[in-house]
mmCIF file of C-alpha atoms in Angstrom:
data_model
loop_
_atom_site.group_PDB
_atom_site.id
_atom_site.type_symbol
_atom_site.label_atom_id
_atom_site.label_comp_id
_atom_site.label_asym_id
_atom_site.label_seq_id
_atom_site.Cartn_x
_atom_site.Cartn_y
_atom_site.Cartn_z
ATOM 1 C CA UNK A 1 22.052 -47.355 -23.484
ATOM 2 C CA UNK A 2 20.753 -45.407 -20.484
ATOM 3 C CA UNK A 3 20.782 -47.399 -17.258
ATOM 4 C CA UNK A 4 17.986 -47.270 -14.680
ATOM 5 C CA UNK A 5 20.336 -45.469 -12.264
ATOM 6 C CA UNK A 6 21.150 -42.763 -14.817
ATOM 7 C CA UNK A 7 17.459 -42.254 -15.659
ATOM 8 C CA UNK A 8 16.581 -41.913 -11.994
ATOM 9 C CA UNK A 9 19.374 -39.390 -11.488
ATOM 10 C CA UNK A 10 18.101 -37.237 -14.357
ATOM 11 C CA UNK A 11 14.588 -37.077 -12.912
ATOM 12 C CA UNK A 12 15.873 -35.923 -9.512
ATOM 13 C CA UNK A 13 18.312 -33.260 -10.696
ATOM 14 C CA UNK A 14 18.037 -29.953 -8.850
ATOM 15 C CA UNK A 15 17.697 -27.072 -11.325
ATOM 16 C CA UNK A 16 20.609 -24.647 -11.429
ATOM 17 C CA UNK A 17 20.446 -21.545 -9.273
ATOM 18 C CA UNK A 18 19.091 -18.497 -11.069
ATOM 19 C CA UNK A 19 21.068 -16.180 -8.812
ATOM 20 C CA UNK A 20 20.444 -14.024 -5.780
ATOM 21 C CA UNK A 21 17.157 -12.116 -5.910
ATOM 22 C CA UNK A 22 16.575 -10.545 -2.494
ATOM 23 C CA UNK A 23 18.295 -7.159 -2.603
ATOM 24 C CA UNK A 24 16.807 -4.205 -0.738
ATOM 25 C CA UNK A 25 14.040 -6.237 0.794
ATOM 26 C CA UNK A 26 12.316 -4.808 3.873
ATOM 27 C CA UNK A 27 12.684 -6.604 7.159
ATOM 28 C CA UNK A 28 11.066 -9.973 7.652
ATOM 29 C CA UNK A 29 7.926 -9.867 9.786
ATOM 30 C CA UNK A 30 7.221 -12.674 12.232
ATOM 31 C CA UNK A 31 3.618 -13.863 12.235
ATOM 32 C CA UNK A 32 2.036 -15.775 15.086
ATOM 33 C CA UNK A 33 -0.885 -18.211 14.769
ATOM 34 C CA UNK A 34 -4.376 -16.870 15.267
ATOM 35 C CA UNK A 35 -4.761 -19.411 18.092
ATOM 36 C CA UNK A 36 -2.252 -17.375 20.135
ATOM 37 C CA UNK A 37 -4.774 -14.582 20.632
ATOM 38 C CA UNK A 38 -7.564 -14.380 23.174
ATOM 39 C CA UNK A 39 -10.859 -12.991 21.889
ATOM 40 C CA UNK A 40 -13.495 -11.521 24.166
ATOM 41 C CA UNK A 41 -16.510 -9.234 23.868
ATOM 42 C CA UNK A 42 -17.527 -5.872 25.258
ATOM 43 C CA UNK A 43 -20.397 -3.427 24.972
ATOM 44 C CA UNK A 44 -21.794 -2.788 21.518
ATOM 45 C CA UNK A 45 -20.601 0.232 19.549
ATOM 46 C CA UNK A 46 -23.424 1.246 17.212
ATOM 47 C CA UNK A 47 -22.580 3.080 14.024
ATOM 48 C CA UNK A 48 -22.712 6.866 14.369
ATOM 49 C CA UNK A 49 -24.764 7.364 11.219
ATOM 50 C CA UNK A 50 -28.063 5.691 10.288
ATOM 51 C CA UNK A 51 -27.411 6.041 6.549
ATOM 52 C CA UNK A 52 -24.748 6.797 3.950
ATOM 53 C CA UNK A 53 -26.194 10.255 3.350
ATOM 54 C CA UNK A 54 -26.007 11.023 7.070
ATOM 55 C CA UNK A 55 -22.365 9.878 7.148
ATOM 56 C CA UNK A 56 -21.466 12.130 4.232
ATOM 57 C CA UNK A 57 -23.291 15.050 5.827
ATOM 58 C CA UNK A 58 -21.312 14.546 9.029
ATOM 59 C CA UNK A 59 -18.127 14.513 6.936
ATOM 60 C CA UNK A 60 -19.128 17.823 5.362
ATOM 61 C CA UNK A 61 -19.902 19.354 8.759
ATOM 62 C CA UNK A 62 -16.501 18.213 10.011
ATOM 63 C CA UNK A 63 -14.726 19.657 6.978
ATOM 64 C CA UNK A 64 -16.431 23.035 7.277
ATOM 65 C CA UNK A 65 -15.477 23.301 10.936
ATOM 66 C CA UNK A 66 -12.093 21.546 11.161
ATOM 67 C CA UNK A 67 -10.837 20.902 7.628
ATOM 68 C CA UNK A 68 -9.853 17.556 6.099
ATOM 69 C CA UNK A 69 -10.774 14.533 8.167
ATOM 70 C CA UNK A 70 -7.886 12.244 9.150
ATOM 71 C CA UNK A 71 -8.583 8.539 9.486
ATOM 72 C CA UNK A 72 -6.232 5.733 10.541
ATOM 73 C CA UNK A 73 -6.911 2.011 10.261
ATOM 74 C CA UNK A 74 -4.764 -0.981 11.153
ATOM 75 C CA UNK A 75 -3.766 -4.062 9.181
ATOM 76 C CA UNK A 76 -3.360 -6.754 11.852
ATOM 77 C CA UNK A 77 -1.620 -9.823 10.400
ATOM 78 C CA UNK A 78 -1.427 -13.319 11.861
ATOM 79 C CA UNK A 79 -1.275 -16.710 10.174
ATOM 80 C CA UNK A 80 -3.186 -19.945 9.933
ATOM 81 C CA UNK A 81 -1.691 -23.050 8.308
ATOM 82 C CA UNK A 82 1.297 -21.001 7.164
ATOM 83 C CA UNK A 83 -0.665 -18.383 5.201
ATOM 84 C CA UNK A 84 -1.118 -14.708 6.219
ATOM 85 C CA UNK A 85 -4.556 -13.735 7.517
ATOM 86 C CA UNK A 86 -5.888 -10.240 8.220
ATOM 87 C CA UNK A 87 -7.975 -9.557 11.320
ATOM 88 C CA UNK A 88 -10.929 -7.419 10.314
ATOM 89 C CA UNK A 89 -14.281 -6.463 11.731
ATOM 90 C CA UNK A 90 -17.548 -7.616 10.230
ATOM 91 C CA UNK A 91 -20.689 -5.599 10.859
ATOM 92 C CA UNK A 92 -24.223 -6.911 10.261
ATOM 93 C CA UNK A 93 -22.790 -10.087 8.710
ATOM 94 C CA UNK A 94 -22.041 -8.178 5.511
ATOM 95 C CA UNK A 95 -19.885 -5.072 5.900
ATOM 96 C CA UNK A 96 -16.140 -5.437 6.523
ATOM 97 C CA UNK A 97 -13.742 -2.842 7.910
ATOM 98 C CA UNK A 98 -10.334 -2.588 9.516
ATOM 99 C CA UNK A 99 -10.034 -1.546 13.183
ATOM 100 C CA UNK A 100 -9.505 2.182 13.599
ATOM 101 C CA UNK A 101 -11.437 5.382 12.985
ATOM 102 C CA UNK A 102 -11.092 9.094 12.364
ATOM 103 C CA UNK A 103 -8.926 11.264 14.598
ATOM 104 C CA UNK A 104 -10.345 14.052 16.706
ATOM 105 C CA UNK A 105 -9.487 17.638 15.720
ATOM 106 C CA UNK A 106 -6.054 18.584 17.036
ATOM 107 C CA UNK A 107 -5.281 15.017 18.127
ATOM 108 C CA UNK A 108 -1.810 13.627 17.412
ATOM 109 C CA UNK A 109 -1.761 11.011 14.661
ATOM 110 C CA UNK A 110 -0.168 8.054 16.444
ATOM 111 C CA UNK A 111 -1.667 8.927 19.828
ATOM 112 C CA UNK A 112 -5.116 9.269 18.296
ATOM 113 C CA UNK A 113 -4.761 6.099 16.279
ATOM 114 C CA UNK A 114 -3.708 4.171 19.385
ATOM 115 C CA UNK A 115 -6.791 5.476 21.185
ATOM 116 C CA UNK A 116 -9.064 4.383 18.297
ATOM 117 C CA UNK A 117 -7.531 0.896 18.311
ATOM 118 C CA UNK A 118 -8.148 0.639 22.043
ATOM 119 C CA UNK A 119 -11.735 1.808 21.628
ATOM 120 C CA UNK A 120 -12.329 -0.931 19.068
ATOM 121 C CA UNK A 121 -10.327 -3.870 20.379
ATOM 122 C CA UNK A 122 -8.895 -3.340 23.862
ATOM 123 C CA UNK A 123 -10.793 -5.099 26.666
ATOM 124 C CA UNK A 124 -12.171 -3.100 29.553
ATOM 125 C CA UNK A 125 -9.741 -2.948 32.453
ATOM 126 C CA UNK A 126 -11.855 -5.117 34.712
ATOM 127 C CA UNK A 127 -11.676 -8.072 32.298
ATOM 128 C CA UNK A 128 -7.899 -8.552 32.222
ATOM 129 C CA UNK A 129 -6.444 -6.201 34.827
ATOM 130 C CA UNK A 130 -3.014 -7.893 34.927
ATOM 131 C CA UNK A 131 -2.457 -8.362 31.181
ATOM 132 C CA UNK A 132 0.097 -5.902 29.843
ATOM 133 C CA UNK A 133 -0.823 -6.609 26.214
ATOM 134 C CA UNK A 134 -4.376 -5.312 26.352
ATOM 135 C CA UNK A 135 -3.698 -1.695 25.380
ATOM 136 C CA UNK A 136 -0.219 -1.745 23.814
ATOM 137 C CA UNK A 137 0.120 -1.490 20.040
ATOM 138 C CA UNK A 138 3.226 -1.600 17.895
ATOM 139 C CA UNK A 139 2.290 0.619 14.983
ATOM 140 C CA UNK A 140 4.524 -0.091 11.991
ATOM 141 C CA UNK A 141 4.772 1.288 8.474
ATOM 142 C CA UNK A 142 2.107 3.366 6.813
ATOM 143 C CA UNK A 143 1.647 1.204 3.724
ATOM 144 C CA UNK A 144 -1.245 2.946 1.947
ATOM 145 C CA UNK A 145 -3.055 6.276 1.721
ATOM 146 C CA UNK A 146 -6.539 6.717 0.316
ATOM 147 C CA UNK A 147 -8.097 10.079 -0.504
ATOM 148 C CA UNK A 148 -11.711 11.243 -0.651
ATOM 149 C CA UNK A 149 -11.808 14.203 -3.075
ATOM 150 C CA UNK A 150 -15.445 15.173 -2.484
ATOM 151 C CA UNK A 151 -18.343 14.560 -0.124
ATOM 152 C CA UNK A 152 -19.024 11.261 -1.880
ATOM 153 C CA UNK A 153 -18.378 7.594 -1.260
ATOM 154 C CA UNK A 154 -15.595 7.360 -3.866
ATOM 155 C CA UNK A 155 -12.005 7.180 -2.616
ATOM 156 C CA UNK A 156 -8.753 6.858 -4.550
ATOM 157 C CA UNK A 157 -5.161 5.765 -3.795
ATOM 158 C CA UNK A 158 -4.044 9.114 -5.225
ATOM 159 C CA UNK A 159 -5.293 12.696 -5.305
ATOM 160 C CA UNK A 160 -7.009 13.391 -8.638
ATOM 161 C CA UNK A 161 -5.248 16.186 -10.586
ATOM 162 C CA UNK A 162 -8.191 18.579 -10.384
ATOM 163 C CA UNK A 163 -8.528 18.249 -6.584
ATOM 164 C CA UNK A 164 -6.626 20.691 -4.375
ATOM 165 C CA UNK A 165 -8.540 20.197 -1.140
ATOM 166 C CA UNK A 166 -9.443 16.570 -0.440
ATOM 167 C CA UNK A 167 -12.100 16.036 2.184
ATOM 168 C CA UNK A 168 -10.558 12.999 3.874
ATOM 169 C CA UNK A 169 -7.268 11.102 3.989
ATOM 170 C CA UNK A 170 -7.261 7.541 5.258
ATOM 171 C CA UNK A 171 -3.956 5.915 6.203
ATOM 172 C CA UNK A 172 -3.521 2.167 6.555
ATOM 173 C CA UNK A 173 -0.836 1.143 9.043
ATOM 174 C CA UNK A 174 0.759 -2.253 9.478
ATOM 175 C CA UNK A 175 0.290 -3.398 13.080
ATOM 176 C CA UNK A 176 2.963 -5.770 14.366
ATOM 177 C CA UNK A 177 1.084 -8.156 16.627
ATOM 178 C CA UNK A 178 2.997 -9.552 19.615
ATOM 179 C CA UNK A 179 3.278 -13.210 20.501
ATOM 180 C CA UNK A 180 0.111 -13.010 22.618
ATOM 181 C CA UNK A 181 -2.599 -10.390 22.895
ATOM 182 C CA UNK A 182 -6.087 -10.031 24.317
ATOM 183 C CA UNK A 183 -8.641 -8.545 21.918
ATOM 184 C CA UNK A 184 -12.215 -7.664 22.855
ATOM 185 C CA UNK A 185 -14.764 -7.039 20.136
ATOM 186 C CA UNK A 186 -17.966 -4.978 20.459
ATOM 187 C CA UNK A 187 -20.999 -7.259 20.703
ATOM 188 C CA UNK A 188 -22.490 -5.932 17.464
ATOM 189 C CA UNK A 189 -19.362 -6.867 15.475
ATOM 190 C CA UNK A 190 -17.327 -9.970 14.662
ATOM 191 C CA UNK A 191 -13.558 -10.215 14.354
ATOM 192 C CA UNK A 192 -12.629 -12.521 11.489
ATOM 193 C CA UNK A 193 -9.281 -13.775 10.213
ATOM 194 C CA UNK A 194 -9.477 -13.413 6.430
ATOM 195 C CA UNK A 195 -6.751 -15.059 4.290
ATOM 196 C CA UNK A 196 -4.939 -13.035 1.643
ATOM 197 C CA UNK A 197 -6.111 -15.358 -1.118
ATOM 198 C CA UNK A 198 -9.713 -14.519 -0.170
ATOM 199 C CA UNK A 199 -9.071 -10.772 -0.303
ATOM 200 C CA UNK A 200 -7.064 -10.682 -3.503
ATOM 201 C CA UNK A 201 -8.960 -9.242 -6.485
ATOM 202 C CA UNK A 202 -12.229 -9.535 -4.556
ATOM 203 C CA UNK A 203 -13.472 -5.955 -4.540
ATOM 204 C CA UNK A 204 -17.017 -7.151 -5.138
ATOM 205 C CA UNK A 205 -17.120 -8.491 -1.564
ATOM 206 C CA UNK A 206 -14.516 -6.438 0.303
ATOM 207 C CA UNK A 207 -14.266 -3.167 -1.618
ATOM 208 C CA UNK A 208 -11.259 -1.652 -3.362
ATOM 209 C CA UNK A 209 -9.324 -0.756 -0.202
ATOM 210 C CA UNK A 210 -9.446 -4.145 1.517
ATOM 211 C CA UNK A 211 -9.004 -6.199 -1.641
ATOM 212 C CA UNK A 212 -5.733 -4.313 -2.293
ATOM 213 C CA UNK A 213 -4.139 -5.460 1.001
ATOM 214 C CA UNK A 214 -2.345 -8.446 -0.622
ATOM 215 C CA UNK A 215 -0.575 -5.996 -2.959
ATOM 216 C CA UNK A 216 0.400 -3.776 -0.024
ATOM 217 C CA UNK A 217 1.904 -6.738 1.833
ATOM 218 C CA UNK A 218 3.731 -8.197 -1.166
ATOM 219 C CA UNK A 219 6.779 -6.078 -0.338
ATOM 220 C CA UNK A 220 7.317 -7.949 2.937
ATOM 221 C CA UNK A 221 8.778 -11.332 3.759
ATOM 222 C CA UNK A 222 7.023 -13.353 6.453
ATOM 223 C CA UNK A 223 8.197 -15.890 8.993
ATOM 224 C CA UNK A 224 5.558 -18.209 10.438
ATOM 225 C CA UNK A 225 5.904 -19.620 13.939
ATOM 226 C CA UNK A 226 3.766 -22.060 15.887
ATOM 227 C CA UNK A 227 2.343 -21.864 19.415
ATOM 228 C CA UNK A 228 5.736 -22.873 20.825
ATOM 229 C CA UNK A 229 7.538 -20.064 18.970
ATOM 230 C CA UNK A 230 9.172 -22.519 16.565
ATOM 231 C CA UNK A 231 9.600 -21.382 12.967
ATOM 232 C CA UNK A 232 7.499 -23.633 10.720
ATOM 233 C CA UNK A 233 7.744 -21.790 7.423
ATOM 234 C CA UNK A 234 8.675 -18.680 5.503
ATOM 235 C CA UNK A 235 7.178 -16.708 2.656
ATOM 236 C CA UNK A 236 8.496 -16.536 0.061
ATOM 237 C CA UNK A 237 10.083 -19.981 0.461
ATOM 238 C CA UNK A 238 11.950 -20.231 -2.814
ATOM 239 C CA UNK A 239 15.091 -22.102 -3.790
ATOM 240 C CA UNK A 240 16.650 -20.032 -6.520
#
């Protein structure tokens, strides 16, 4: 006969360990809550092109004069309720994009990318003159490259075999956000914190590049901290 104590013990048994499963993992990234960041506004930054055709024509003009266009965009990660969120810009309440832009001809990659991030998100000096975090960026790993083979809207995470001279390369960099930072958004845009579960497999709303961000970030481990810098969770949080 099985006693009540024995039955209770069986229902609370911890499953045996399946073994260590964390070899060759990249470093753990600490994520701060979105409430740690100060959001302001600055002058509007209208789009350079009135239409898709005009944008592609400008790309062609650039290519003919300077060669392949180089574009850098940043994946800014924070957390809310212990789940990673990506800070991204929304334009006209419909179009989403990551902060960044194309580099000028002859401009250094990291220097140019830093300048584009400041153009998009750094406040003007008069707003926060004493804040040292307004124009500093810790640019981490390049975690994705997308290629535009022709003067068309289609881009690919590889160079098609028949293409020898792509027209644009876009790199996505992981941006390690500090504990606190001031971010100012152009008046004609919104800065939204979008959770990974919203992005995943949602190319219909966010496009193929943004909806792939959860896959890019799956190689990392995350550590979530609260406003007091106390660790409140980790991902993955598994007991093997």
